[in-house]
C-alpha atoms as an extended CHARMM CRD file, in Angstrom:
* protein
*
       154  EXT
         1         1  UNK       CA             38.0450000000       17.8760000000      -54.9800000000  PROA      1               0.0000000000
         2         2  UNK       CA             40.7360000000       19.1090000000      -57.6310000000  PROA      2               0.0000000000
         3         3  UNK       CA             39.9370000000       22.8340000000      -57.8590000000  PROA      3               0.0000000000
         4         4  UNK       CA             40.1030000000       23.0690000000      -62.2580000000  PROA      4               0.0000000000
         5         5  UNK       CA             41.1050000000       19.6260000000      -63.4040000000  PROA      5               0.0000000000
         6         6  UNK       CA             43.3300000000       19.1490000000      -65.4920000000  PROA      6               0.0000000000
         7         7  UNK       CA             43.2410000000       16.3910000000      -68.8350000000  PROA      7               0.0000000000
         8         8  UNK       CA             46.4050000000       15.4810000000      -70.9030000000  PROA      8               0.0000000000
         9         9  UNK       CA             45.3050000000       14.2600000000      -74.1830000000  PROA      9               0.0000000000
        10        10  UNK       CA             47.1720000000       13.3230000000      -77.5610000000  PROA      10              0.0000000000
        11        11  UNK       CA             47.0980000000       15.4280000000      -80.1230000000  PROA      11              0.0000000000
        12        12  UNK       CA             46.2530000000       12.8040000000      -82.6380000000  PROA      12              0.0000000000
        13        13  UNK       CA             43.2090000000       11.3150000000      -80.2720000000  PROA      13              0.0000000000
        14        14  UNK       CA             40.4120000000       10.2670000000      -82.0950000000  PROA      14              0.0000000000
        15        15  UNK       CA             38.3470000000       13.0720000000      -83.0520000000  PROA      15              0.0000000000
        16        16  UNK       CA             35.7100000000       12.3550000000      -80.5210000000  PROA      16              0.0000000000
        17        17  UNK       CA             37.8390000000       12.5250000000      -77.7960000000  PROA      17              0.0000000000
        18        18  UNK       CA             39.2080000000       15.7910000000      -78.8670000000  PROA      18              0.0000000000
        19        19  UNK       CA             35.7050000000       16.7940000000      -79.4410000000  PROA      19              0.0000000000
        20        20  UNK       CA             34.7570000000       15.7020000000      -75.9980000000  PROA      20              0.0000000000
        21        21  UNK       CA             37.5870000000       17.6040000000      -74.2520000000  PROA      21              0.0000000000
        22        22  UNK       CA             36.9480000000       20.6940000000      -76.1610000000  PROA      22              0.0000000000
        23        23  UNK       CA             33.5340000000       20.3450000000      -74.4150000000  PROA      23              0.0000000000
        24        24  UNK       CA             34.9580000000       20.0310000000      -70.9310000000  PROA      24              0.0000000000
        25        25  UNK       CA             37.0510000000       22.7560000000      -71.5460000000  PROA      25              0.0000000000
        26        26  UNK       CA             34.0840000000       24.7940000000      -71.8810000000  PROA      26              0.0000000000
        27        27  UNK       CA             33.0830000000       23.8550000000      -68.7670000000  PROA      27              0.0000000000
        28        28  UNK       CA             36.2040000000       25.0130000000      -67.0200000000  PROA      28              0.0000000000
        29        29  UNK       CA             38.2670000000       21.8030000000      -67.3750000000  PROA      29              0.0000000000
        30        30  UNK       CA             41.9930000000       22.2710000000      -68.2520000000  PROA      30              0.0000000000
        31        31  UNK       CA             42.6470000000       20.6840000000      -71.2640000000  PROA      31              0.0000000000
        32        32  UNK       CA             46.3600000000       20.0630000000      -72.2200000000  PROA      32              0.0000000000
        33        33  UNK       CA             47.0730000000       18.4030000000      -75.5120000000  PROA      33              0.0000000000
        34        34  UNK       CA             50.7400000000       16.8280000000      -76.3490000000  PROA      34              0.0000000000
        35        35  UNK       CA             52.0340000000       17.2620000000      -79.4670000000  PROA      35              0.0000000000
        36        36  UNK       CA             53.7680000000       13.7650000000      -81.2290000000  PROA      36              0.0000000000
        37        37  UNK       CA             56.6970000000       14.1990000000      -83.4620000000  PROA      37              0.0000000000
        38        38  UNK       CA             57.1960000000       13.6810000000      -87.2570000000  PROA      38              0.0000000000
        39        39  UNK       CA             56.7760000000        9.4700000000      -87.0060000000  PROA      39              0.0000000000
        40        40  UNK       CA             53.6160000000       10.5820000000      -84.7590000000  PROA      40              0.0000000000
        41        41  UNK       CA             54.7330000000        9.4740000000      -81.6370000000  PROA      41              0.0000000000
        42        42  UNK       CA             53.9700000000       11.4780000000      -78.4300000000  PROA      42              0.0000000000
        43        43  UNK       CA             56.3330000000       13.5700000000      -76.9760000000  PROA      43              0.0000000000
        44        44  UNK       CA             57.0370000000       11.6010000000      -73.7540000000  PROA      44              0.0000000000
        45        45  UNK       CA             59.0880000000       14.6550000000      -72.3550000000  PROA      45              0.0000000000
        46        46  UNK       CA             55.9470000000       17.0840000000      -72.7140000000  PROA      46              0.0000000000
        47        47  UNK       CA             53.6670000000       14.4440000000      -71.6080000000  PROA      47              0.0000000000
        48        48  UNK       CA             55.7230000000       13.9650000000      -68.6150000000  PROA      48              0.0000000000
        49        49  UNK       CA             56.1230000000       18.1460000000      -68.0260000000  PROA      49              0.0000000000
        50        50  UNK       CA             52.3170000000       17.7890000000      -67.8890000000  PROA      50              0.0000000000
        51        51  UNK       CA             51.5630000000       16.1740000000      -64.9430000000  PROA      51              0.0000000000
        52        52  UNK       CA             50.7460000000       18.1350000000      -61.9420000000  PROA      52              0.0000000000
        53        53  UNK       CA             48.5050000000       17.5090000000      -58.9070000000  PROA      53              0.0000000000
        54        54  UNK       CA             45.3080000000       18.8520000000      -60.8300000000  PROA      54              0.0000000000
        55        55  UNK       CA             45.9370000000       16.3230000000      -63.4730000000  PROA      55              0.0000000000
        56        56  UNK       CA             43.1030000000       13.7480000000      -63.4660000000  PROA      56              0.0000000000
        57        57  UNK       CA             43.2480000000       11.6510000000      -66.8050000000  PROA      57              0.0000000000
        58        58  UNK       CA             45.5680000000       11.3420000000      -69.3300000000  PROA      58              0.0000000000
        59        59  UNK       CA             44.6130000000       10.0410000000      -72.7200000000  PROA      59              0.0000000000
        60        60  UNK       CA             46.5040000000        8.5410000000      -75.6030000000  PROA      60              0.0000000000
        61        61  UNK       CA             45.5360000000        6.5960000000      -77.9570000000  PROA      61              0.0000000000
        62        62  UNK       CA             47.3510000000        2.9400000000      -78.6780000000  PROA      62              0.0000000000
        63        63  UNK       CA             47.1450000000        2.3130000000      -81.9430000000  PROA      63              0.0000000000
        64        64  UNK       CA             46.2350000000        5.1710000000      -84.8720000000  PROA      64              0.0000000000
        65        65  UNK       CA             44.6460000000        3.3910000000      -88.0840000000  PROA      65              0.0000000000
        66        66  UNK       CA             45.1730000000        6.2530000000      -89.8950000000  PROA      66              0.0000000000
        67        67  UNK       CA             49.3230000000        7.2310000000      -89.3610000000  PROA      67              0.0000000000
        68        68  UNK       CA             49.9250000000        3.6160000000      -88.1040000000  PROA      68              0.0000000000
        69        69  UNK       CA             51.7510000000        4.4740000000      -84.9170000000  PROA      69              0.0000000000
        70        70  UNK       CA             51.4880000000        2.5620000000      -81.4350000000  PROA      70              0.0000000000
        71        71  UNK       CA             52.4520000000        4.1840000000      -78.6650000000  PROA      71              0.0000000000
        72        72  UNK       CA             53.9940000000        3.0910000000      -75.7390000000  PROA      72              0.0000000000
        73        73  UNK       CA             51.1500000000        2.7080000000      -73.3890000000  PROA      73              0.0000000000
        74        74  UNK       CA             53.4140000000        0.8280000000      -70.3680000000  PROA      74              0.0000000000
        75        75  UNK       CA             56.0750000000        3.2020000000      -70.5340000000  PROA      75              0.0000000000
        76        76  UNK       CA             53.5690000000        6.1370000000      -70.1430000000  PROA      76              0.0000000000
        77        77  UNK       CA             51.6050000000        4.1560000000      -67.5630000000  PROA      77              0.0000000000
        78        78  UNK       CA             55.1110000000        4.0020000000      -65.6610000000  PROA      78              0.0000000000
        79        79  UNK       CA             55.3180000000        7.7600000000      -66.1130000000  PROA      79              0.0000000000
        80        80  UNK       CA             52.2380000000        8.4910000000      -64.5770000000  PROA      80              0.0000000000
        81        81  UNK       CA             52.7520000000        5.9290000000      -61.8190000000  PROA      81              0.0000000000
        82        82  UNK       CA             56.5790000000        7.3040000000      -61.0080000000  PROA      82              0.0000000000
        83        83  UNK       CA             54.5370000000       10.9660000000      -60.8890000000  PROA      83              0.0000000000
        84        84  UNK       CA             51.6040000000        9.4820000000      -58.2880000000  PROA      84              0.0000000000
        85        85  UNK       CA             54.5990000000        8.2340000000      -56.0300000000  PROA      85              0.0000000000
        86        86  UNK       CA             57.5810000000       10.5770000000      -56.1530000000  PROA      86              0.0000000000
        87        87  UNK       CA             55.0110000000       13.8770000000      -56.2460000000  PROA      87              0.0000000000
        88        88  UNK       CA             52.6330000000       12.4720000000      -52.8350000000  PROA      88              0.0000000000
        89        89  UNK       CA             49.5520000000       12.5730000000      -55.3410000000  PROA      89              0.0000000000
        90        90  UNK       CA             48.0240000000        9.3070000000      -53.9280000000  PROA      90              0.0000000000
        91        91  UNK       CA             47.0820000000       11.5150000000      -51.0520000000  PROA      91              0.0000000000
        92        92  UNK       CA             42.9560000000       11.8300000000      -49.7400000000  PROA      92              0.0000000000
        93        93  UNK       CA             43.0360000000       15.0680000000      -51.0460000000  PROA      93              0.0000000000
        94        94  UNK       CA             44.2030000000       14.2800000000      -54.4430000000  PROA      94              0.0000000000
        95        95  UNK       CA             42.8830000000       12.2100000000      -57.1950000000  PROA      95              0.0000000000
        96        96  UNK       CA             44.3520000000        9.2980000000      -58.5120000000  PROA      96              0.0000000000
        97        97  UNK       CA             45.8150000000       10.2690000000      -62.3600000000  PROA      97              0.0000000000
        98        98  UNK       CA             43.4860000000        8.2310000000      -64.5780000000  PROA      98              0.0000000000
        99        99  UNK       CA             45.4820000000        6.5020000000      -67.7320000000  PROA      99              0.0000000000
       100       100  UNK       CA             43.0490000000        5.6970000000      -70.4040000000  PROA      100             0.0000000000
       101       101  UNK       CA             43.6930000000        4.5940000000      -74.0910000000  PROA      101             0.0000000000
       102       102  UNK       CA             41.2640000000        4.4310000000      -76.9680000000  PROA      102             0.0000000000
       103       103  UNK       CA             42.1050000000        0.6700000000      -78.5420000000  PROA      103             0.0000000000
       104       104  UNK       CA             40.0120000000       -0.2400000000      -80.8640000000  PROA      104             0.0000000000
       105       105  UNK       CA             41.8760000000       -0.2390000000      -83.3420000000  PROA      105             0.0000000000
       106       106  UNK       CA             44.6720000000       -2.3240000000      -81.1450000000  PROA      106             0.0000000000
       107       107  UNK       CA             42.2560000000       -4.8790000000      -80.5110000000  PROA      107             0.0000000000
       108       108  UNK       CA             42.3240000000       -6.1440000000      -84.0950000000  PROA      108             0.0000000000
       109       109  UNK       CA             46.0930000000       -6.4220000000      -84.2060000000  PROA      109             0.0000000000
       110       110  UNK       CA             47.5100000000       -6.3970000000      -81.4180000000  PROA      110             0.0000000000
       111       111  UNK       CA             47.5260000000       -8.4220000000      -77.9110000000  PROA      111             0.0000000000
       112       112  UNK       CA             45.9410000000       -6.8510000000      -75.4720000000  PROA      112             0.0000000000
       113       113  UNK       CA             46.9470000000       -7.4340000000      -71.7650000000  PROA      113             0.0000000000
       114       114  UNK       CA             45.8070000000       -4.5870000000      -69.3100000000  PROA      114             0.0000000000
       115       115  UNK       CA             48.5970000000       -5.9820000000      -66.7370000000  PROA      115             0.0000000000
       116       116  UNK       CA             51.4150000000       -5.6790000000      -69.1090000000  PROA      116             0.0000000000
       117       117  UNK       CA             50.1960000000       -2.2100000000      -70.9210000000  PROA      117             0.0000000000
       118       118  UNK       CA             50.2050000000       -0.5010000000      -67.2160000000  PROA      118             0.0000000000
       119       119  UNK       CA             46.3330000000       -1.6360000000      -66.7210000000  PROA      119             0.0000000000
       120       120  UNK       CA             44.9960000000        1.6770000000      -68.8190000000  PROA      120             0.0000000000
       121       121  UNK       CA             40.9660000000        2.4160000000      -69.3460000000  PROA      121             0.0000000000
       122       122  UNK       CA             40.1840000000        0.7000000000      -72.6380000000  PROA      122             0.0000000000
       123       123  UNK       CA             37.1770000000        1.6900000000      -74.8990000000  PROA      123             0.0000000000
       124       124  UNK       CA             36.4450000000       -2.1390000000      -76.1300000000  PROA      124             0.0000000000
       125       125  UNK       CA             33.6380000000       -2.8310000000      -78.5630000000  PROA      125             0.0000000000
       126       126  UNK       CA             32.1500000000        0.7520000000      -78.7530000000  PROA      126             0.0000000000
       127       127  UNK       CA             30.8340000000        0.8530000000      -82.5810000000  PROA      127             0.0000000000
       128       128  UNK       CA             30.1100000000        4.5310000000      -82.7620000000  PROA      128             0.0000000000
       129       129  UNK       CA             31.9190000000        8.2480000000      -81.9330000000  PROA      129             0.0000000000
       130       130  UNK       CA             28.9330000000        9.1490000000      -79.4500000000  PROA      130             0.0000000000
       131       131  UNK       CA             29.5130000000        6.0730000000      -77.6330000000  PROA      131             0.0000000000
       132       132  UNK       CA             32.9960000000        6.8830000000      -77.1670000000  PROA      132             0.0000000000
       133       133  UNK       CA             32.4540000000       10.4900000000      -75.9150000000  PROA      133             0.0000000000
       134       134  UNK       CA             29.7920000000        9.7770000000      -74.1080000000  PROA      134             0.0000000000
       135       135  UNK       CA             31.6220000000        6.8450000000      -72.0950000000  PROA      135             0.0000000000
       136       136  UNK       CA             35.3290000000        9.4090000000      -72.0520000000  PROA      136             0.0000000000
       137       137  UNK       CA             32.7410000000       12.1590000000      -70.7470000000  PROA      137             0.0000000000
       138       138  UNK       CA             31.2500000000       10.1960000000      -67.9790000000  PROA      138             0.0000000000
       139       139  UNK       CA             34.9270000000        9.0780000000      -66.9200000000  PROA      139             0.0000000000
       140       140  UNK       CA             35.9710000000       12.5250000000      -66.4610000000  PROA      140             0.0000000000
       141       141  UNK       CA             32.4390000000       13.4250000000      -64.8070000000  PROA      141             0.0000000000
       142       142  UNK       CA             32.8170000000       10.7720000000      -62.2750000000  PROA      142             0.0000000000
       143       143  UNK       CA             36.4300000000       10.7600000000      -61.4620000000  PROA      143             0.0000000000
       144       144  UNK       CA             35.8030000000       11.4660000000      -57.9710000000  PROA      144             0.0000000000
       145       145  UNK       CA             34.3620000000        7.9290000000      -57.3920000000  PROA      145             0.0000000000
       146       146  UNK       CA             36.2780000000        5.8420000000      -59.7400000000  PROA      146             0.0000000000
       147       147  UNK       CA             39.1730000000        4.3180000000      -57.9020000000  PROA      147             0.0000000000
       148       148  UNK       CA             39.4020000000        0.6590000000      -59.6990000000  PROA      148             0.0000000000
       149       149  UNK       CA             42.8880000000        0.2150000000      -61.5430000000  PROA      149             0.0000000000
       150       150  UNK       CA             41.4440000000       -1.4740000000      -64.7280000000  PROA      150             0.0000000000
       151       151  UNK       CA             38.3580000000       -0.8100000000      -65.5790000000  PROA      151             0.0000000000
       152       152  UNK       CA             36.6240000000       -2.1000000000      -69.3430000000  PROA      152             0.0000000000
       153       153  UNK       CA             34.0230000000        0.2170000000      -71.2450000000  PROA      153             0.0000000000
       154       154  UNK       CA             31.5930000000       -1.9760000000      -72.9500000000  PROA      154             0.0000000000
């Protein structure tokens, strides 16, 4: 395995996925938050200077209910992609870079096709923080064995 992982998050993630990576760091977990810019949109440079071979998951959320930005989910899923191919990542020894994207509040408003959006993890129909920490910390806990390209949290 990845000796000290390494998780990208948003810094405007929901706060239970900040809360949950806070945790993580605690338990020896690099944590790595990207800052978004005055509009509160993520800095696709620093997200991209973030990627190395210990990164596991990135996480940014699609759409924030509270500043009203949606990021662009495919063109980081192409980032990360490019990074798996051009750095030799997709290697035995290496982990696959999980994308995942909290879209709840998407779902409301916005169409939602895994295959055009870079096939992401989605949190769909979780009703409560815990739920979504709990499911975010089980992703990261398990990363080892998870090797589908799309997979739905219910």
């Amino acid at each position: 395995g990845v000796k000290r992982p390494r998780i990208v998050i948003s810094a405007i993630e929901h706060e239970s996925i900040r809360e949950t990576a806070r945790d993580l760091e605690r338990e020896g977990i690099e944590v790595v938050e990207i800052p978004v810019d005055r509009r509160g949109f993520v800095n696709i440079k620093k997200l991209e200077m973030a990627l190395n071979k210990r990164t596991v998951l990135v996480s940014v959320i699609y759409a924030h209910n509270e500043i009203g930005t949606i990021q662009p989910i495919s063109e980081i899923a192409e980032i990360i992609r490019n990074f798996r191919n051009e750095s030799g990542v997709r290697n035995q020894e290496s982990r696959k870079i999980l994308f995942h994207t909290d879209a709840l509040q998407a779902f409301q408003f916005l169409p939602i096709d895994a295959s055009l959006l870079g096939n992401p993890l989605f949190f769909k129909d979780v009703s409560y923080e815990q739920d979504r920490a709990q499911t975010i910390a089980s992703a990261l806990r398990e990363v080892d064995e998870m090797r589908a390209q799309e997979i739905i949290f219910k």
